[in-house]
PDB file of C-alpha atoms in Angstrom:
ATOM      1  CA  UNK A   1     -33.753  40.011 -31.733  1.00  0.00           C
ATOM      2  CA  UNK A   2     -35.736  36.950 -31.320  1.00  0.00           C
ATOM      3  CA  UNK A   3     -38.770  36.192 -29.068  1.00  0.00           C
ATOM      4  CA  UNK A   4     -36.597  34.987 -26.183  1.00  0.00           C
ATOM      5  CA  UNK A   5     -34.991  38.295 -26.017  1.00  0.00           C
ATOM      6  CA  UNK A   6     -38.198  40.122 -24.939  1.00  0.00           C
ATOM      7  CA  UNK A   7     -40.231  37.378 -23.468  1.00  0.00           C
ATOM      8  CA  UNK A   8     -39.133  36.448 -19.975  1.00  0.00           C
ATOM      9  CA  UNK A   9     -41.305  33.638 -19.973  1.00  0.00           C
ATOM     10  CA  UNK A  10     -40.146  31.889 -23.122  1.00  0.00           C
ATOM     11  CA  UNK A  11     -38.331  28.505 -22.396  1.00  0.00           C
ATOM     12  CA  UNK A  12     -34.527  28.526 -22.744  1.00  0.00           C
ATOM     13  CA  UNK A  13     -32.964  27.524 -26.048  1.00  0.00           C
ATOM     14  CA  UNK A  14     -30.350  25.335 -24.421  1.00  0.00           C
ATOM     15  CA  UNK A  15     -30.754  22.720 -21.687  1.00  0.00           C
ATOM     16  CA  UNK A  16     -30.497  23.837 -17.939  1.00  0.00           C
ATOM     17  CA  UNK A  17     -27.173  21.815 -17.509  1.00  0.00           C
ATOM     18  CA  UNK A  18     -25.688  23.586 -20.418  1.00  0.00           C
ATOM     19  CA  UNK A  19     -26.533  27.030 -18.938  1.00  0.00           C
ATOM     20  CA  UNK A  20     -25.496  26.186 -15.427  1.00  0.00           C
ATOM     21  CA  UNK A  21     -22.197  25.025 -16.859  1.00  0.00           C
ATOM     22  CA  UNK A  22     -21.664  28.090 -18.871  1.00  0.00           C
ATOM     23  CA  UNK A  23     -22.040  30.369 -16.011  1.00  0.00           C
ATOM     24  CA  UNK A  24     -20.178  28.267 -13.228  1.00  0.00           C
ATOM     25  CA  UNK A  25     -19.369  30.955 -10.405  1.00  0.00           C
ATOM     26  CA  UNK A  26     -15.986  29.451  -9.889  1.00  0.00           C
ATOM     27  CA  UNK A  27     -15.044  29.631 -13.763  1.00  0.00           C
ATOM     28  CA  UNK A  28     -15.055  25.754 -14.298  1.00  0.00           C
ATOM     29  CA  UNK A  29     -14.620  25.097 -17.977  1.00  0.00           C
ATOM     30  CA  UNK A  30     -15.825  21.579 -17.922  1.00  0.00           C
ATOM     31  CA  UNK A  31     -13.070  20.514 -20.305  1.00  0.00           C
ATOM     32  CA  UNK A  32      -9.479  20.317 -19.901  1.00  0.00           C
ATOM     33  CA  UNK A  33      -7.253  22.853 -21.847  1.00  0.00           C
ATOM     34  CA  UNK A  34      -3.765  22.215 -23.525  1.00  0.00           C
ATOM     35  CA  UNK A  35      -1.470  24.340 -21.562  1.00  0.00           C
ATOM     36  CA  UNK A  36       1.959  23.374 -22.909  1.00  0.00           C
ATOM     37  CA  UNK A  37       5.010  21.571 -21.258  1.00  0.00           C
ATOM     38  CA  UNK A  38       6.280  24.722 -19.681  1.00  0.00           C
ATOM     39  CA  UNK A  39       3.518  24.709 -17.045  1.00  0.00           C
ATOM     40  CA  UNK A  40       4.656  21.574 -15.348  1.00  0.00           C
ATOM     41  CA  UNK A  41       7.179  23.697 -13.293  1.00  0.00           C
ATOM     42  CA  UNK A  42       4.148  26.058 -12.429  1.00  0.00           C
ATOM     43  CA  UNK A  43       2.177  23.044 -11.285  1.00  0.00           C
ATOM     44  CA  UNK A  44       4.842  22.147  -8.791  1.00  0.00           C
ATOM     45  CA  UNK A  45       5.175  25.674  -7.562  1.00  0.00           C
ATOM     46  CA  UNK A  46       1.469  25.868  -7.037  1.00  0.00           C
ATOM     47  CA  UNK A  47       1.668  22.837  -5.172  1.00  0.00           C
ATOM     48  CA  UNK A  48       4.426  23.884  -3.089  1.00  0.00           C
ATOM     49  CA  UNK A  49       2.800  27.290  -2.382  1.00  0.00           C
ATOM     50  CA  UNK A  50      -0.221  25.446  -0.923  1.00  0.00           C
ATOM     51  CA  UNK A  51       1.903  23.306   1.230  1.00  0.00           C
ATOM     52  CA  UNK A  52       3.942  26.182   2.598  1.00  0.00           C
ATOM     53  CA  UNK A  53       0.882  27.831   4.012  1.00  0.00           C
ATOM     54  CA  UNK A  54       0.186  24.940   6.371  1.00  0.00           C
ATOM     55  CA  UNK A  55       3.338  22.793   6.239  1.00  0.00           C
ATOM     56  CA  UNK A  56       2.821  21.089   9.748  1.00  0.00           C
ATOM     57  CA  UNK A  57      -0.734  20.092   9.150  1.00  0.00           C
ATOM     58  CA  UNK A  58       0.214  18.579   5.594  1.00  0.00           C
ATOM     59  CA  UNK A  59       3.149  16.603   7.072  1.00  0.00           C
ATOM     60  CA  UNK A  60       0.869  15.390   9.790  1.00  0.00           C
ATOM     61  CA  UNK A  61      -1.866  14.381   7.412  1.00  0.00           C
ATOM     62  CA  UNK A  62       0.850  12.537   5.267  1.00  0.00           C
ATOM     63  CA  UNK A  63       1.872  10.697   8.286  1.00  0.00           C
ATOM     64  CA  UNK A  64      -1.708   9.562   9.140  1.00  0.00           C
ATOM     65  CA  UNK A  65      -2.182   8.410   5.539  1.00  0.00           C
ATOM     66  CA  UNK A  66       1.015   6.333   5.848  1.00  0.00           C
ATOM     67  CA  UNK A  67      -0.380   4.881   8.910  1.00  0.00           C
ATOM     68  CA  UNK A  68      -3.644   4.055   7.560  1.00  0.00           C
ATOM     69  CA  UNK A  69      -2.072   2.290   4.605  1.00  0.00           C
ATOM     70  CA  UNK A  70       0.230   0.194   6.837  1.00  0.00           C
ATOM     71  CA  UNK A  71      -2.980  -0.744   8.902  1.00  0.00           C
ATOM     72  CA  UNK A  72      -4.836  -1.598   5.674  1.00  0.00           C
ATOM     73  CA  UNK A  73      -2.150  -3.834   4.503  1.00  0.00           C
ATOM     74  CA  UNK A  74      -2.240  -6.023   7.878  1.00  0.00           C
ATOM     75  CA  UNK A  75      -5.487  -7.992   7.257  1.00  0.00           C
ATOM     76  CA  UNK A  76      -4.780 -11.555   5.739  1.00  0.00           C
ATOM     77  CA  UNK A  77      -6.182 -13.344   2.622  1.00  0.00           C
ATOM     78  CA  UNK A  78      -5.389 -10.430   0.387  1.00  0.00           C
ATOM     79  CA  UNK A  79      -8.127  -8.167   2.108  1.00  0.00           C
ATOM     80  CA  UNK A  80      -5.707  -5.357   2.574  1.00  0.00           C
ATOM     81  CA  UNK A  81      -4.862  -5.200  -1.239  1.00  0.00           C
ATOM     82  CA  UNK A  82      -8.490  -4.762  -1.904  1.00  0.00           C
ATOM     83  CA  UNK A  83      -9.017  -1.984   0.672  1.00  0.00           C
ATOM     84  CA  UNK A  84      -5.929   0.087  -0.400  1.00  0.00           C
ATOM     85  CA  UNK A  85      -7.115   1.021  -3.718  1.00  0.00           C
ATOM     86  CA  UNK A  86     -10.551   1.969  -2.235  1.00  0.00           C
ATOM     87  CA  UNK A  87      -8.661   4.222   0.391  1.00  0.00           C
ATOM     88  CA  UNK A  88      -6.352   5.742  -2.046  1.00  0.00           C
ATOM     89  CA  UNK A  89      -9.538   7.264  -3.810  1.00  0.00           C
ATOM     90  CA  UNK A  90     -11.225   8.748  -0.905  1.00  0.00           C
ATOM     91  CA  UNK A  91      -7.923  10.196   0.393  1.00  0.00           C
ATOM     92  CA  UNK A  92      -6.904  12.271  -2.573  1.00  0.00           C
ATOM     93  CA  UNK A  93     -10.379  13.361  -2.992  1.00  0.00           C
ATOM     94  CA  UNK A  94     -10.067  14.628   0.517  1.00  0.00           C
ATOM     95  CA  UNK A  95      -6.810  16.389  -0.069  1.00  0.00           C
ATOM     96  CA  UNK A  96      -8.135  18.151  -3.046  1.00  0.00           C
ATOM     97  CA  UNK A  97     -10.914  19.397  -0.915  1.00  0.00           C
ATOM     98  CA  UNK A  98      -8.399  20.480   1.886  1.00  0.00           C
ATOM     99  CA  UNK A  99      -6.255  22.078  -0.839  1.00  0.00           C
ATOM    100  CA  UNK A 100      -9.240  23.978  -2.019  1.00  0.00           C
ATOM    101  CA  UNK A 101      -9.779  25.313   1.569  1.00  0.00           C
ATOM    102  CA  UNK A 102      -6.204  26.465   1.719  1.00  0.00           C
ATOM    103  CA  UNK A 103      -6.436  28.298  -1.547  1.00  0.00           C
ATOM    104  CA  UNK A 104      -9.713  29.999  -0.491  1.00  0.00           C
ATOM    105  CA  UNK A 105      -9.327  30.311   3.152  1.00  0.00           C
ATOM    106  CA  UNK A 106      -5.672  29.894   3.973  1.00  0.00           C
ATOM    107  CA  UNK A 107      -6.373  26.719   6.224  1.00  0.00           C
ATOM    108  CA  UNK A 108      -7.979  23.430   6.323  1.00  0.00           C
ATOM    109  CA  UNK A 109      -9.041  20.748   9.039  1.00  0.00           C
ATOM    110  CA  UNK A 110      -7.622  17.351   9.119  1.00  0.00           C
ATOM    111  CA  UNK A 111     -11.069  15.997   8.933  1.00  0.00           C
ATOM    112  CA  UNK A 112     -11.348  17.546   5.345  1.00  0.00           C
ATOM    113  CA  UNK A 113      -8.971  14.838   4.241  1.00  0.00           C
ATOM    114  CA  UNK A 114     -10.114  11.834   5.930  1.00  0.00           C
ATOM    115  CA  UNK A 115     -13.846  12.307   6.235  1.00  0.00           C
ATOM    116  CA  UNK A 116     -15.053  14.586   3.437  1.00  0.00           C
ATOM    117  CA  UNK A 117     -14.996  12.003   0.597  1.00  0.00           C
ATOM    118  CA  UNK A 118     -17.269   9.693   2.573  1.00  0.00           C
ATOM    119  CA  UNK A 119     -20.303  12.288   3.047  1.00  0.00           C
ATOM    120  CA  UNK A 120     -19.641  14.172  -0.061  1.00  0.00           C
ATOM    121  CA  UNK A 121     -19.929  12.374  -3.487  1.00  0.00           C
ATOM    122  CA  UNK A 122     -19.207   9.017  -1.481  1.00  0.00           C
ATOM    123  CA  UNK A 123     -20.904   6.692  -4.131  1.00  0.00           C
ATOM    124  CA  UNK A 124     -18.960   8.166  -7.179  1.00  0.00           C
ATOM    125  CA  UNK A 125     -15.781   8.030  -5.273  1.00  0.00           C
ATOM    126  CA  UNK A 126     -16.280   4.289  -4.174  1.00  0.00           C
ATOM    127  CA  UNK A 127     -17.064   3.631  -7.833  1.00  0.00           C
ATOM    128  CA  UNK A 128     -13.721   5.226  -8.783  1.00  0.00           C
ATOM    129  CA  UNK A 129     -12.047   3.049  -6.260  1.00  0.00           C
ATOM    130  CA  UNK A 130     -13.765  -0.021  -7.501  1.00  0.00           C
ATOM    131  CA  UNK A 131     -12.780   0.851 -11.163  1.00  0.00           C
ATOM    132  CA  UNK A 132      -9.059   1.253 -10.116  1.00  0.00           C
ATOM    133  CA  UNK A 133      -9.325  -2.056  -8.284  1.00  0.00           C
ATOM    134  CA  UNK A 134     -10.768  -3.804 -11.379  1.00  0.00           C
ATOM    135  CA  UNK A 135      -8.079  -2.467 -13.536  1.00  0.00           C
ATOM    136  CA  UNK A 136      -5.421  -3.660 -11.136  1.00  0.00           C
ATOM    137  CA  UNK A 137      -6.989  -7.071 -11.127  1.00  0.00           C
ATOM    138  CA  UNK A 138      -7.270  -7.286 -14.977  1.00  0.00           C
ATOM    139  CA  UNK A 139      -3.550  -6.478 -15.153  1.00  0.00           C
ATOM    140  CA  UNK A 140      -2.672  -9.209 -12.556  1.00  0.00           C
ATOM    141  CA  UNK A 141      -4.773 -11.717 -14.496  1.00  0.00           C
ATOM    142  CA  UNK A 142      -3.213 -10.714 -17.916  1.00  0.00           C
ATOM    143  CA  UNK A 143       0.463 -11.023 -16.341  1.00  0.00           C
ATOM    144  CA  UNK A 144      -0.313 -14.516 -14.994  1.00  0.00           C
ATOM    145  CA  UNK A 145      -1.867 -15.593 -18.234  1.00  0.00           C
ATOM    146  CA  UNK A 146       1.338 -14.142 -20.449  1.00  0.00           C
ATOM    147  CA  UNK A 147       4.237 -14.819 -17.923  1.00  0.00           C
ATOM    148  CA  UNK A 148       3.026 -17.325 -15.527  1.00  0.00           C
ATOM    149  CA  UNK A 149       2.375 -17.188 -11.691  1.00  0.00           C
ATOM    150  CA  UNK A 150       6.195 -17.771 -10.781  1.00  0.00           C
ATOM    151  CA  UNK A 151       7.252 -14.490 -12.898  1.00  0.00           C
ATOM    152  CA  UNK A 152       4.407 -12.632 -11.118  1.00  0.00           C
ATOM    153  CA  UNK A 153       5.542 -13.754  -7.734  1.00  0.00           C
ATOM    154  CA  UNK A 154       9.110 -12.722  -8.396  1.00  0.00           C
ATOM    155  CA  UNK A 155       8.022  -9.400  -9.746  1.00  0.00           C
ATOM    156  CA  UNK A 156       6.039  -8.835  -6.418  1.00  0.00           C
ATOM    157  CA  UNK A 157       8.765  -9.847  -4.173  1.00  0.00           C
ATOM    158  CA  UNK A 158      11.643  -8.269  -6.097  1.00  0.00           C
ATOM    159  CA  UNK A 159      13.288 -11.472  -7.088  1.00  0.00           C
ATOM    160  CA  UNK A 160      15.392 -11.981 -10.162  1.00  0.00           C
ATOM    161  CA  UNK A 161      14.414 -13.566 -13.346  1.00  0.00           C
ATOM    162  CA  UNK A 162      11.488 -11.065 -14.040  1.00  0.00           C
ATOM    163  CA  UNK A 163      11.031 -10.801 -17.791  1.00  0.00           C
ATOM    164  CA  UNK A 164      11.957  -7.450 -19.562  1.00  0.00           C
ATOM    165  CA  UNK A 165       8.737  -7.625 -21.355  1.00  0.00           C
ATOM    166  CA  UNK A 166       6.815  -7.818 -18.052  1.00  0.00           C
ATOM    167  CA  UNK A 167       8.587  -4.774 -16.852  1.00  0.00           C
ATOM    168  CA  UNK A 168       7.647  -2.987 -19.995  1.00  0.00           C
ATOM    169  CA  UNK A 169       4.061  -3.916 -19.896  1.00  0.00           C
ATOM    170  CA  UNK A 170       3.790  -2.922 -16.009  1.00  0.00           C
ATOM    171  CA  UNK A 171       5.152   0.549 -16.964  1.00  0.00           C
ATOM    172  CA  UNK A 172       2.604   0.835 -19.685  1.00  0.00           C
ATOM    173  CA  UNK A 173      -0.169  -0.158 -17.420  1.00  0.00           C
ATOM    174  CA  UNK A 174       0.966   2.378 -14.675  1.00  0.00           C
ATOM    175  CA  UNK A 175       0.860   5.257 -17.225  1.00  0.00           C
ATOM    176  CA  UNK A 176      -2.605   4.098 -18.273  1.00  0.00           C
ATOM    177  CA  UNK A 177      -3.834   3.610 -14.626  1.00  0.00           C
ATOM    178  CA  UNK A 178      -2.274   7.135 -13.792  1.00  0.00           C
ATOM    179  CA  UNK A 179      -3.909   8.809 -16.785  1.00  0.00           C
ATOM    180  CA  UNK A 180      -7.459   7.411 -15.941  1.00  0.00           C
ATOM    181  CA  UNK A 181      -7.324   8.144 -12.353  1.00  0.00           C
ATOM    182  CA  UNK A 182      -5.089  11.141 -11.712  1.00  0.00           C
ATOM    183  CA  UNK A 183      -7.736  13.859 -11.625  1.00  0.00           C
ATOM    184  CA  UNK A 184     -10.740  11.703 -11.167  1.00  0.00           C
ATOM    185  CA  UNK A 185     -11.194  11.999  -7.294  1.00  0.00           C
ATOM    186  CA  UNK A 186     -10.587  15.624  -7.770  1.00  0.00           C
ATOM    187  CA  UNK A 187     -13.253  16.164 -10.269  1.00  0.00           C
ATOM    188  CA  UNK A 188     -15.765  14.087  -8.390  1.00  0.00           C
ATOM    189  CA  UNK A 189     -15.315  15.846  -5.112  1.00  0.00           C
ATOM    190  CA  UNK A 190     -14.953  19.566  -6.413  1.00  0.00           C
ATOM    191  CA  UNK A 191     -17.290  19.496  -9.324  1.00  0.00           C
ATOM    192  CA  UNK A 192     -19.565  16.628  -8.609  1.00  0.00           C
ATOM    193  CA  UNK A 193     -18.714  14.923 -11.922  1.00  0.00           C
ATOM    194  CA  UNK A 194     -20.200  11.598 -12.500  1.00  0.00           C
ATOM    195  CA  UNK A 195     -17.830   8.731 -12.462  1.00  0.00           C
ATOM    196  CA  UNK A 196     -17.224   7.943 -16.066  1.00  0.00           C
ATOM    197  CA  UNK A 197     -17.275  11.621 -17.108  1.00  0.00           C
ATOM    198  CA  UNK A 198     -14.682  12.167 -14.632  1.00  0.00           C
ATOM    199  CA  UNK A 199     -12.471   9.218 -15.687  1.00  0.00           C
ATOM    200  CA  UNK A 200     -12.924  10.771 -19.298  1.00  0.00           C
ATOM    201  CA  UNK A 201     -11.946  14.225 -18.390  1.00  0.00           C
ATOM    202  CA  UNK A 202      -8.864  12.823 -16.512  1.00  0.00           C
ATOM    203  CA  UNK A 203      -7.913  10.987 -19.549  1.00  0.00           C
ATOM    204  CA  UNK A 204      -8.354  14.009 -21.707  1.00  0.00           C
ATOM    205  CA  UNK A 205      -6.180  16.183 -19.566  1.00  0.00           C
ATOM    206  CA  UNK A 206      -3.552  13.631 -19.790  1.00  0.00           C
ATOM    207  CA  UNK A 207      -3.599  13.209 -23.475  1.00  0.00           C
ATOM    208  CA  UNK A 208      -3.771  16.998 -24.170  1.00  0.00           C
ATOM    209  CA  UNK A 209      -0.772  17.581 -21.767  1.00  0.00           C
ATOM    210  CA  UNK A 210       1.162  14.433 -22.153  1.00  0.00           C
ATOM    211  CA  UNK A 211       4.372  16.414 -22.505  1.00  0.00           C
ATOM    212  CA  UNK A 212       3.789  18.299 -19.426  1.00  0.00           C
ATOM    213  CA  UNK A 213       2.745  15.235 -17.530  1.00  0.00           C
ATOM    214  CA  UNK A 214       5.850  13.490 -18.335  1.00  0.00           C
ATOM    215  CA  UNK A 215       8.075  16.525 -17.589  1.00  0.00           C
ATOM    216  CA  UNK A 216       6.227  17.144 -14.312  1.00  0.00           C
ATOM    217  CA  UNK A 217       6.976  13.385 -13.281  1.00  0.00           C
ATOM    218  CA  UNK A 218      10.620  13.678 -14.247  1.00  0.00           C
ATOM    219  CA  UNK A 219      10.845  16.817 -12.234  1.00  0.00           C
ATOM    220  CA  UNK A 220       9.279  15.280  -9.260  1.00  0.00           C
ATOM    221  CA  UNK A 221      11.596  12.226  -9.453  1.00  0.00           C
ATOM    222  CA  UNK A 222      14.752  14.430  -9.919  1.00  0.00           C
ATOM    223  CA  UNK A 223      13.591  16.574  -6.687  1.00  0.00           C
ATOM    224  CA  UNK A 224      13.084  13.290  -4.674  1.00  0.00           C
ATOM    225  CA  UNK A 225      16.386  11.819  -5.909  1.00  0.00           C
ATOM    226  CA  UNK A 226      18.055  15.188  -5.178  1.00  0.00           C
ATOM    227  CA  UNK A 227      16.792  15.457  -1.573  1.00  0.00           C
ATOM    228  CA  UNK A 228      17.600  11.814  -0.789  1.00  0.00           C
ATOM    229  CA  UNK A 229      21.212  11.934  -2.352  1.00  0.00           C
ATOM    230  CA  UNK A 230      22.265  15.362  -0.819  1.00  0.00           C
ATOM    231  CA  UNK A 231      20.878  14.381   2.458  1.00  0.00           C
ATOM    232  CA  UNK A 232      22.560  10.979   2.582  1.00  0.00           C
ATOM    233  CA  UNK A 233      25.722  12.699   1.718  1.00  0.00           C
ATOM    234  CA  UNK A 234      25.521  15.340   4.378  1.00  0.00           C
ATOM    235  CA  UNK A 235      24.524  12.580   6.785  1.00  0.00           C
ATOM    236  CA  UNK A 236      27.550  10.738   6.067  1.00  0.00           C
ATOM    237  CA  UNK A 237      29.896  13.657   6.257  1.00  0.00           C
ATOM    238  CA  UNK A 238      28.341  14.967   9.505  1.00  0.00           C
ATOM    239  CA  UNK A 239      28.290  11.649  10.968  1.00  0.00           C
ATOM    240  CA  UNK A 240      31.984  11.211  10.349  1.00  0.00           C
ATOM    241  CA  UNK A 241      32.717  14.332  12.174  1.00  0.00           C
ATOM    242  CA  UNK A 242      30.423  13.522  15.199  1.00  0.00           C
ATOM    243  CA  UNK A 243      27.731  10.844  15.423  1.00  0.00           C
ATOM    244  CA  UNK A 244      25.272  13.258  17.011  1.00  0.00           C
ATOM    245  CA  UNK A 245      25.595  15.543  14.044  1.00  0.00           C
ATOM    246  CA  UNK A 246      24.788  12.428  11.639  1.00  0.00           C
ATOM    247  CA  UNK A 247      21.689  11.798  13.654  1.00  0.00           C
ATOM    248  CA  UNK A 248      20.568  15.345  13.403  1.00  0.00           C
ATOM    249  CA  UNK A 249      21.153  15.402   9.695  1.00  0.00           C
ATOM    250  CA  UNK A 250      19.163  12.189   9.396  1.00  0.00           C
ATOM    251  CA  UNK A 251      16.198  13.832  11.017  1.00  0.00           C
ATOM    252  CA  UNK A 252      16.527  16.780   8.720  1.00  0.00           C
ATOM    253  CA  UNK A 253      16.516  14.346   5.712  1.00  0.00           C
ATOM    254  CA  UNK A 254      13.472  12.582   7.043  1.00  0.00           C
ATOM    255  CA  UNK A 255      11.504  15.964   7.385  1.00  0.00           C
ATOM    256  CA  UNK A 256      12.865  16.947   4.071  1.00  0.00           C
ATOM    257  CA  UNK A 257      11.343  13.902   2.391  1.00  0.00           C
ATOM    258  CA  UNK A 258       8.205  14.173   4.602  1.00  0.00           C
ATOM    259  CA  UNK A 259       7.789  17.868   3.021  1.00  0.00           C
ATOM    260  CA  UNK A 260       8.068  16.415  -0.454  1.00  0.00           C
ATOM    261  CA  UNK A 261       5.352  13.843  -0.236  1.00  0.00           C
ATOM    262  CA  UNK A 262       2.490  16.344   0.612  1.00  0.00           C
ATOM    263  CA  UNK A 263       3.554  18.285  -2.570  1.00  0.00           C
ATOM    264  CA  UNK A 264       3.005  15.064  -4.582  1.00  0.00           C
ATOM    265  CA  UNK A 265      -0.437  14.607  -2.950  1.00  0.00           C
ATOM    266  CA  UNK A 266      -1.423  18.289  -3.584  1.00  0.00           C
ATOM    267  CA  UNK A 267      -0.303  18.169  -7.237  1.00  0.00           C
ATOM    268  CA  UNK A 268      -3.615  16.789  -8.591  1.00  0.00           C
ATOM    269  CA  UNK A 269      -5.366  19.864  -7.299  1.00  0.00           C
ATOM    270  CA  UNK A 270      -2.696  22.314  -8.945  1.00  0.00           C
ATOM    271  CA  UNK A 271      -2.979  20.441 -12.468  1.00  0.00           C
ATOM    272  CA  UNK A 272      -6.875  20.694 -12.121  1.00  0.00           C
ATOM    273  CA  UNK A 273      -6.960  24.375 -11.278  1.00  0.00           C
ATOM    274  CA  UNK A 274      -4.596  25.172 -14.444  1.00  0.00           C
ATOM    275  CA  UNK A 275      -6.387  22.631 -16.802  1.00  0.00           C
ATOM    276  CA  UNK A 276     -10.069  23.411 -16.100  1.00  0.00           C
ATOM    277  CA  UNK A 277     -10.025  27.175 -15.324  1.00  0.00           C
ATOM    278  CA  UNK A 278      -9.159  30.126 -17.440  1.00  0.00           C
ATOM    279  CA  UNK A 279      -5.877  31.809 -16.231  1.00  0.00           C
ATOM    280  CA  UNK A 280      -6.119  35.448 -15.134  1.00  0.00           C
TER     281      UNK A 280
END
């Protein structure tokens, strides 16, 4: 037994931050675990489970997000391209906050998604948005230097003549960008992590679970592809029988796609809960 065991006034042997982190009420570990590829399906199930509790609200929120993105793209002179990365930092943070509300209370307010990020951890989230914007601008400058402005314009507008090397580098950039930013808004708004620590934790989570990350991405891609393909086939078949049935099937397809999008947005929260908390 040391002096601290019987002297209540003795100073702690570790810093206050370390003590508070070790006894987090919510069980937050402060570092991402390696959980294995098999958890990818569990992440999707968890996200789907949170969506099912309030499907109407989630789909309404996604529609509003789409409208906001469309509105942000309207300003001229490239202003919209600057605003969208910032918005897509605050909105995922709000979705994570709303997801936590669904998990803990079974419900959320639309304002949780669209307003929370501005009053809670707003400076760090703004920094995360600026960080993502800086990465995007550096990527654009690098592509212009390597391949020229014509190739860059062809890639942006989907024209022919885009070099294969440019496509490969773009894919590599997308993976790096995703690894650095996927969990960052969630960690900032739910755990008050500082900007660069949150970015570091997001990257660590990706590296330690790189197999699960790619497997989860593939599953999501196949799910979207399956919904769209089966819906298109069903729409064509029913439309050949009666135009009204084809239109009804098209509406069902739109709803199915709209249901998949919230799951994609909720997914970072499901991954965060699995990587940063001990499973019971």
